[in-house]
CSV table of C-alpha atoms in Angstrom, one decimal:
chain,number,residue,atom,x,y,z
A,1,MET,CA,-29.4,-122.1,117.8
A,2,GLN,CA,-31.2,-124.5,115.5
A,3,TYR,CA,-34.9,-125.4,115.8
A,4,ILE,CA,-36.9,-128.0,114.0
A,5,PHE,CA,-40.5,-127.7,113.0
A,6,LEU,CA,-42.1,-131.2,112.9
A,7,LEU,CA,-45.2,-131.2,110.7
A,8,TYR,CA,-47.9,-133.7,111.6
A,9,ALA,CA,-51.1,-134.2,109.7
A,10,GLN,CA,-53.3,-136.9,108.3
A,11,GLU,CA,-51.5,-138.3,105.3
A,12,SER,CA,-54.8,-138.9,103.5
A,13,GLY,CA,-55.6,-135.1,103.5
A,14,TYR,CA,-53.2,-134.2,100.7
A,15,GLY,CA,-54.8,-136.8,98.4
A,16,THR,CA,-58.2,-135.1,98.8
A,17,LEU,CA,-56.9,-131.7,97.4
A,18,THR,CA,-57.6,-130.7,93.9
A,19,GLU,CA,-54.7,-129.9,91.6
A,20,ALA,CA,-55.4,-126.2,92.0
A,21,GLU,CA,-55.4,-126.5,95.8
A,22,LYS,CA,-52.1,-128.5,95.7
A,23,ALA,CA,-50.5,-125.8,93.5
A,24,THR,CA,-51.7,-123.1,95.9
A,25,TRP,CA,-50.3,-125.1,98.9
A,26,TRP,CA,-46.9,-125.6,97.2
A,27,GLY,CA,-46.8,-122.0,96.3
A,28,LYS,CA,-47.2,-121.0,99.9
A,29,ILE,CA,-44.5,-123.5,101.0
A,30,ASN,CA,-42.1,-122.2,98.3
A,31,ALA,CA,-42.8,-118.6,99.3
A,32,TYR,CA,-42.2,-119.5,103.0
A,33,ASN,CA,-38.9,-121.2,102.1
A,34,ASP,CA,-37.8,-118.1,100.1
A,35,SER,CA,-38.6,-115.8,103.1
A,36,LEU,CA,-36.5,-118.0,105.4
A,37,VAL,CA,-33.6,-118.0,102.9
A,38,LYS,CA,-33.8,-114.2,102.5
A,39,SER,CA,-33.9,-113.7,106.3
A,40,GLY,CA,-30.9,-116.0,106.8
A,41,HIS,CA,-32.8,-118.4,109.0
A,42,TYR,CA,-33.1,-121.3,106.5
A,43,LYS,CA,-31.1,-124.5,107.1
A,44,MET,CA,-33.1,-127.2,105.3
A,45,THR,CA,-36.6,-128.6,104.8
A,46,SER,CA,-38.0,-131.8,103.4
A,47,GLY,CA,-41.2,-133.8,103.2
A,48,LEU,CA,-41.1,-137.4,104.1
A,49,HIS,CA,-42.4,-140.4,102.1
A,50,SER,CA,-45.5,-142.1,103.3
A,51,PRO,CA,-45.4,-143.6,106.8
A,52,SER,CA,-46.2,-146.9,105.2
A,53,THR,CA,-42.6,-146.9,103.9
A,54,ALA,CA,-41.1,-146.6,107.4
A,55,LYS,CA,-39.3,-149.2,109.4
A,56,THR,CA,-39.3,-148.9,113.2
A,57,LEU,CA,-36.4,-150.5,115.1
A,58,THR,CA,-36.5,-151.3,118.8
A,59,ARG,CA,-34.1,-153.2,121.0
A,60,GLN,CA,-35.7,-155.2,123.9
A,61,GLY,CA,-33.5,-157.4,126.1
A,62,GLY,CA,-30.6,-157.3,123.6
A,63,LYS,CA,-32.9,-158.5,120.8
A,64,LEU,CA,-33.4,-156.1,117.8
A,65,GLU,CA,-36.9,-156.0,116.4
A,66,SER,CA,-38.0,-154.4,113.1
A,67,VAL,CA,-41.6,-153.5,112.5
A,68,ASP,CA,-43.1,-152.1,109.3
A,69,GLY,CA,-44.6,-148.6,109.6
A,70,PRO,CA,-44.3,-145.7,112.0
A,71,PHE,CA,-43.7,-146.1,115.7
A,72,ALA,CA,-47.0,-144.8,116.9
A,73,GLU,CA,-50.5,-145.7,115.8
A,74,THR,CA,-52.1,-142.2,115.5
A,75,LYS,CA,-54.5,-140.3,113.3
A,76,GLU,CA,-51.7,-137.9,112.3
A,77,GLN,CA,-48.3,-138.8,110.9
A,78,LEU,CA,-45.0,-137.0,110.7
A,79,LEU,CA,-45.0,-135.7,107.1
A,80,GLY,CA,-42.1,-133.3,107.0
A,81,PHE,CA,-39.8,-130.9,108.7
A,82,PHE,CA,-38.1,-127.5,108.6
A,83,LEU,CA,-34.7,-126.8,110.2
A,84,ILE,CA,-34.1,-123.2,110.9
A,85,ASP,CA,-31.5,-121.1,112.8
A,86,CYS,CA,-32.9,-118.5,115.3
A,87,ASP,CA,-31.7,-116.6,118.4
A,88,SER,CA,-34.4,-118.0,120.7
A,89,LEU,CA,-37.4,-120.3,120.9
A,90,ASP,CA,-39.7,-117.2,120.8
A,91,GLU,CA,-38.2,-116.2,117.5
A,92,ALA,CA,-38.6,-119.8,116.1
A,93,ILE,CA,-42.2,-119.8,117.2
A,94,GLU,CA,-42.8,-116.5,115.3
A,95,TYR,CA,-41.5,-118.2,112.2
A,96,ALA,CA,-43.6,-121.3,112.9
A,97,LYS,CA,-46.7,-119.2,113.1
A,98,GLU,CA,-46.3,-118.1,109.5
A,99,LEU,CA,-46.3,-121.7,108.4
A,100,ALA,CA,-49.2,-122.9,110.6
A,101,THR,CA,-52.4,-123.5,108.6
A,102,ASP,CA,-56.0,-124.2,109.3
A,103,SER,CA,-55.7,-127.7,107.9
A,104,GLY,CA,-56.1,-129.4,111.2
A,105,GLY,CA,-52.4,-130.5,111.3
A,106,THR,CA,-50.0,-130.0,114.2
A,107,MET,CA,-46.6,-128.4,114.3
A,108,GLU,CA,-44.1,-129.2,117.0
A,109,VAL,CA,-41.3,-126.6,117.5
A,110,ARG,CA,-38.2,-128.0,119.3
A,111,PRO,CA,-34.6,-126.9,119.9
A,112,VAL,CA,-32.0,-129.2,118.2
A,113,MET,CA,-29.2,-130.7,120.2
A,114,VAL,CA,-26.0,-130.1,118.3
A,115,SER,CA,-23.7,-133.1,118.1
A,116,ASN,CA,-19.9,-132.6,118.4
A,117,ALA,CA,-19.5,-135.7,116.2
A,118,ALA,CA,-19.0,-133.4,113.3
A,119,LEU,CA,-16.3,-131.6,115.3
A,120,GLY,CA,-14.6,-134.9,116.2
A,121,SER,CA,-15.6,-135.4,119.8
A,122,GLY,CA,-18.6,-137.6,119.3
A,123,SER,CA,-20.7,-136.4,122.2
A,124,ALA,CA,-23.9,-134.3,122.1
A,125,VAL,CA,-23.9,-130.7,123.3
A,126,ARG,CA,-27.0,-128.8,124.4
């Protein structure tokens, strides 16, 4: 089963790091990715551009509205994600623990609903 790790933190935090701290941070992320690949759990990972580049779409009463920025006004923003393949939520949490840091950010671990669209049926499967 696939699980997604959604990484939330204050976007401004990265900008306060020194170049050496950024290099250390990226080194840890790359080592973590390498360990997921070697263990066979890796599916994909990516950071996201600034929340200020987001567009939020909503439909109310048949009218489509587009708003600049993220959906929620919060201190933390969704900054990136990891998609992994594990046998259970408990196993996914064990891998998430390796990535969790003391930076004050939050990580959400959630099972992914697999869509049959890729298989041709177009409906979601749990």
